[in-house]
Structures are given as structure tokens and as C-alpha cells.
Amino acid sequence: MKRISLLLALMAFTLGLSVAQEASAKVRHGGGQHQQNSTLTVVAPRHQSFWLYVDDVLQNEQPVRSICIRNLWDDSFYIRVELNNQLQNCVGQFVDLRQPQTLSVVQSKGFYGLESSQSHVRPELTMDLIESQPAVVTPEPAPVPMPPMPPVEPTQGMSQHDYDEAYRMISNETYDNTKLTLAKQVVANNPMTVRQIANICKLLSFENNKLEFAKYAYSFCTEQNKYYLLNEVFTYDASKHELNEYIQGL
């Protein structure tokens, strides 16, 4: 009887040890998922600053010259850098982050690109990965229908045909930040009337993106004396005041 009891106790101890070892292994390996131990460092050219998007999610609220993102798992990510300059130059590519990476924004003959770098960088900003946009308190607005617009002569803004095509392309994008980037590219090459700019603003869901586009588009507006009409696209008075102060400061 004593031998049987001793054997049962030994079996129970062995089973408990096996379970503990398996649990420990899961903790070390992230519960069977990817390990979040990789980092990404991005550095801009001298006297340049930028915003960094990882899988189309903005990481820094203010432009920086260099940034280090921690807690990335061993996978590929789409990295997009939007420079804080007049043209809002944008460059993006997929990056394998199974190992920590340092990328430099390089410029050649007016074009920008991302290049792997081995140099040691002390980043201006170090932070953990932001995986999703902040939750919006207000409900998601219904899709905006194509607004009726009278024919517009090219000298007064984009032609009706070109504007309709650009409007459709922007509205078909899924992510708000992608809509913003595309809208900037369109207005930088096609001056618009204040109503055309207002209708593009209404395609953007986030208040800060509407404000950013309104500021950027001001220089390309053919009716700057009517820019007060953009107040109707904002939900908050603070956004209206900030746009007015921006214009007054130019």
C-alpha cells in the first residue's frame, strides 16, 4: 500500500512539473503568438521632420526628426513616412521586422526613399507601437453622397470631370489617413475652389484630419477670400479658431 501511494505521489509531481514547464514556455513565447521584441528606428534627413505611420496607423502626434517604435512582433509591416514640408512628400514600403531595423529617409534627384542603415541613432522620440486609431466618440458618419455641383471652369478650380474623378478615388479609400494623403496630392497639383475643398473635407471622418487638410489646401485655393465657408465642415469651435489663426499667421 505504501509503495502504491508513493508511486501515485511521484506521478502527480511529474505531471505538475510538466504543466508548469509548458506554462513557462508560453510566457516566454508570448502565449504561443509572436514575440513583441523587435524595434523600428526611422531617421529623417538633416533639418527635416516627419510623421510615421505603421500599417496606416499614425504613431506620433507631432512631427519628429527621428523616432524609435518598440514592441513590434516578428512580422512584416507597411511603413509610411510623411515629411513635414510644403509638398508633404510621402514614401512607404513593406519592412521585415523579424530583426530590429533602422531606416533612413534619403533623397536623390528630388525623390525620397527609405534605406536600411547600420548607424547608431539616439532617437528624438521612443514609444511603444500604437496598433489602432483612438476610438471616436461620435458615431461613424454615413457615406457622403456625391454632392451636386454646378459646372466649374478650369480657371476657377478643378474641372467638373477631373474633380468628380478625384472625389470618387478619395471616397473609395478605406482608411482616413490614406484619404488625407491622397487629398493632399490632388490639391497640390489641382487648385480648387473653396466649395471643392469643403466637400473633400467632408469625406474625412476625423476632426484633426479635416483641420490638417483645410490648412494644407489654403495655399492652393482659388477663392481664399471665401475660406470662412470651411467653418461648416467642423464639429468643434476650437478647430474653426485654429484654422483662422493659421491663416492669419501666414
C-alpha positions in Angstrom: 0.0 0.0 0.0 2.8 2.4 0.9 4.5 1.7 -2.5 1.3 2.4 -4.4 0.8 5.7 -2.5 4.4 6.7 -3.2 4.1 5.9 -6.9 0.9 8.0 -7.2 2.5 10.9 -5.5 5.5 10.7 -7.8 3.2 10.6 -10.9 1.3 13.7 -9.6 4.6 15.6 -9.1 5.8 14.7 -12.6 2.5 15.8 -14.2 2.5 19.1 -12.2 6.1 19.8 -13.3 5.3 19.2 -16.9 2.3 21.6 -16.8 4.4 24.3 -15.1 7.2 24.0 -17.7 4.6 24.3 -20.6 3.1 27.4 -18.9 6.5 28.9 -18.5 7.3 28.3 -22.2 4.1 30.0 -23.2 5.0 33.1 -21.1 8.5 33.2 -22.8 7.0 33.0 -26.3 4.0 35.3 -25.8 1.4 32.7 -25.2 2.1 30.9 -28.5 1.9 34.1 -30.5 4.6 36.4 -32.0 7.2 37.7 -29.6 7.0 41.5 -29.3 10.7 42.2 -29.0 11.6 44.0 -32.3 12.1 47.7 -32.8 12.0 50.1 -35.7 14.0 53.4 -35.8 13.4 56.0 -38.5 15.6 59.0 -39.1 14.9 61.9 -41.4 17.5 63.9 -43.5 19.0 66.9 -41.8 16.6 69.8 -40.9 13.6 67.6 -41.9 10.9 66.2 -39.6 8.1 63.7 -40.3 5.1 61.8 -39.2 5.4 57.9 -39.1 2.6 55.5 -40.0 2.8 51.8 -39.2 0.2 49.7 -41.1 -1.6 53.1 -41.8 -1.8 54.0 -38.1 -0.2 57.3 -37.1 2.4 56.9 -34.3 3.5 60.5 -33.5 1.1 63.4 -33.0 3.8 66.0 -33.6 6.5 65.8 -36.4 9.9 64.5 -35.3 13.4 64.2 -36.8 13.8 60.6 -35.5 11.7 58.0 -33.7 12.0 54.5 -32.3 9.0 52.2 -32.1 9.2 49.3 -29.6 7.1 46.2 -29.1 6.9 45.2 -32.7 6.4 41.4 -33.3 8.4 39.4 -35.8 6.5 40.1 -39.0 6.4 42.4 -42.0 4.8 45.9 -41.6 3.9 48.6 -44.1 5.9 51.7 -43.1 4.9 55.1 -44.4 6.8 58.4 -43.7 5.1 61.7 -44.5 7.6 64.6 -44.4 6.7 67.9 -42.8 7.4 70.1 -45.8 5.3 72.2 -48.2 4.7 69.3 -50.6 4.1 66.7 -47.8 6.4 64.3 -49.6 5.4 60.7 -48.8 7.3 57.5 -49.0 6.3 53.9 -47.9 7.3 50.3 -48.2 7.0 46.9 -46.5 9.7 46.2 -43.9 10.6 42.8 -42.4 10.9 43.4 -38.7 12.0 39.9 -37.6 15.1 41.8 -36.5 15.4 45.4 -35.2 15.7 47.8 -38.2 17.0 51.3 -38.6 15.8 53.2 -41.7 17.0 56.5 -43.0 14.9 58.7 -45.3 17.1 59.5 -48.3 16.7 62.0 -51.1 18.1 61.7 -54.7 17.2 64.0 -57.6 14.1 65.2 -55.9 12.7 61.8 -55.0 12.6 60.3 -51.5 13.1 56.7 -50.3 13.8 54.5 -47.3 17.2 53.0 -46.9 18.5 50.5 -44.3 21.2 52.0 -42.0 23.7 50.5 -39.6 24.5 53.8 -37.8 23.7 54.2 -34.2 20.9 56.7 -33.6 19.7 58.3 -30.4 16.0 58.9 -31.3 14.2 62.1 -30.5 11.1 60.1 -29.5 10.9 56.5 -28.2 7.5 54.9 -27.8 5.5 51.6 -27.9 3.6 50.6 -31.0 0.2 52.1 -31.5 -1.9 49.4 -33.2 -5.1 51.2 -33.9 -6.6 54.7 -34.2 -8.2 56.1 -31.0 -11.9 55.4 -30.6 -14.2 58.1 -32.0 -16.8 59.3 -29.5 -19.2 60.3 -32.2 -20.8 57.6 -34.4 -19.3 56.8 -37.8 -21.0 59.2 -40.3 -22.9 57.7 -43.2 -21.2 57.6 -46.6 -21.3 61.1 -48.2 -23.1 61.1 -51.5 -21.6 62.8 -54.5 -22.6 66.5 -53.9 -24.4 68.3 -56.8 -22.2 71.0 -58.1 -22.6 73.5 -60.9 -20.1 73.3 -63.8 -16.8 74.8 -62.9 -14.5 76.4 -65.4 -10.8 75.3 -65.1 -9.7 78.8 -64.3 -12.0 78.7 -61.2 -10.8 75.4 -59.8 -10.7 71.8 -61.0 -12.9 71.0 -64.0 -16.0 69.1 -63.1 -14.8 65.9 -64.8 -11.4 65.9 -63.0 -13.0 66.8 -59.7 -15.6 64.1 -59.8 -12.9 61.5 -60.6 -10.6 62.7 -57.7 -13.6 62.8 -55.3 -14.5 59.2 -56.2 -11.0 58.0 -55.7 -10.7 59.6 -52.3 -14.1 58.4 -51.1 -13.3 54.8 -52.1 -10.3 54.6 -49.7 -10.9 52.7 -46.5 -8.6 54.5 -44.1 -9.0 58.1 -43.1 -5.2 58.8 -43.2 -5.0 57.4 -46.7 -7.8 59.7 -47.8 -5.9 62.6 -46.3 -2.7 61.7 -48.1 -4.5 61.3 -51.4 -6.4 64.6 -51.0 -3.2 66.5 -50.4 -1.7 65.0 -53.5 -4.7 66.1 -55.6 -5.0 69.7 -54.4 -1.2 70.3 -54.6 -1.4 69.7 -58.4 -5.0 70.9 -59.0 -6.0 74.3 -57.4 -9.6 74.1 -56.1 -12.5 76.4 -55.2 -13.5 76.7 -51.6 -16.6 74.5 -52.1 -14.5 71.8 -53.7 -12.1 71.9 -50.7 -15.1 71.8 -48.3 -16.6 68.7 -50.0 -13.3 66.9 -49.8 -13.1 67.8 -46.1 -16.5 66.2 -45.5 -15.0 62.8 -46.8 -12.7 62.8 -43.8 -14.0 61.2 -40.5 -11.6 62.6 -38.0 -11.7 66.3 -37.0 -7.9 66.6 -36.8 -7.6 65.3 -40.4 -10.2 67.8 -41.7 -8.3 70.6 -40.0 -5.0 69.4 -41.4 -6.3 69.2 -44.9 -8.0 72.7 -44.6 -4.7 74.2 -43.6 -2.8 72.5 -46.3 -5.3 73.3 -49.1 -5.4 77.1 -48.3 -2.4 77.9 -50.4 -4.0 76.1 -53.4 -7.5 77.7 -53.0 -8.6 80.0 -55.9 -11.0 81.8 -53.5 -9.0 82.5 -50.4 -11.3 85.4 -49.6 -14.2 82.9 -49.1 -12.2 80.5 -46.9 -14.5 81.2 -44.0 -17.1 78.9 -45.7 -15.0 75.9 -44.4 -16.3 76.6 -40.9 -19.3 74.4 -41.8 -17.3 71.2 -42.0 -16.0 71.4 -38.4 -17.8 70.0 -35.4 -15.8 72.0 -32.8 -15.3 75.7 -32.5 -11.7 75.1 -31.5 -11.0 73.8 -35.0 -12.5 76.9 -36.6 -10.4 79.2 -34.4 -7.3 77.2 -35.1 -7.8 77.4 -38.8 -8.4 81.2 -38.6 -5.2 81.7 -36.5 -3.3 79.6 -39.0 -4.4 81.8 -41.9 -3.8 85.0 -40.0 -0.2 83.8 -39.3 0.7 83.2 -42.9 
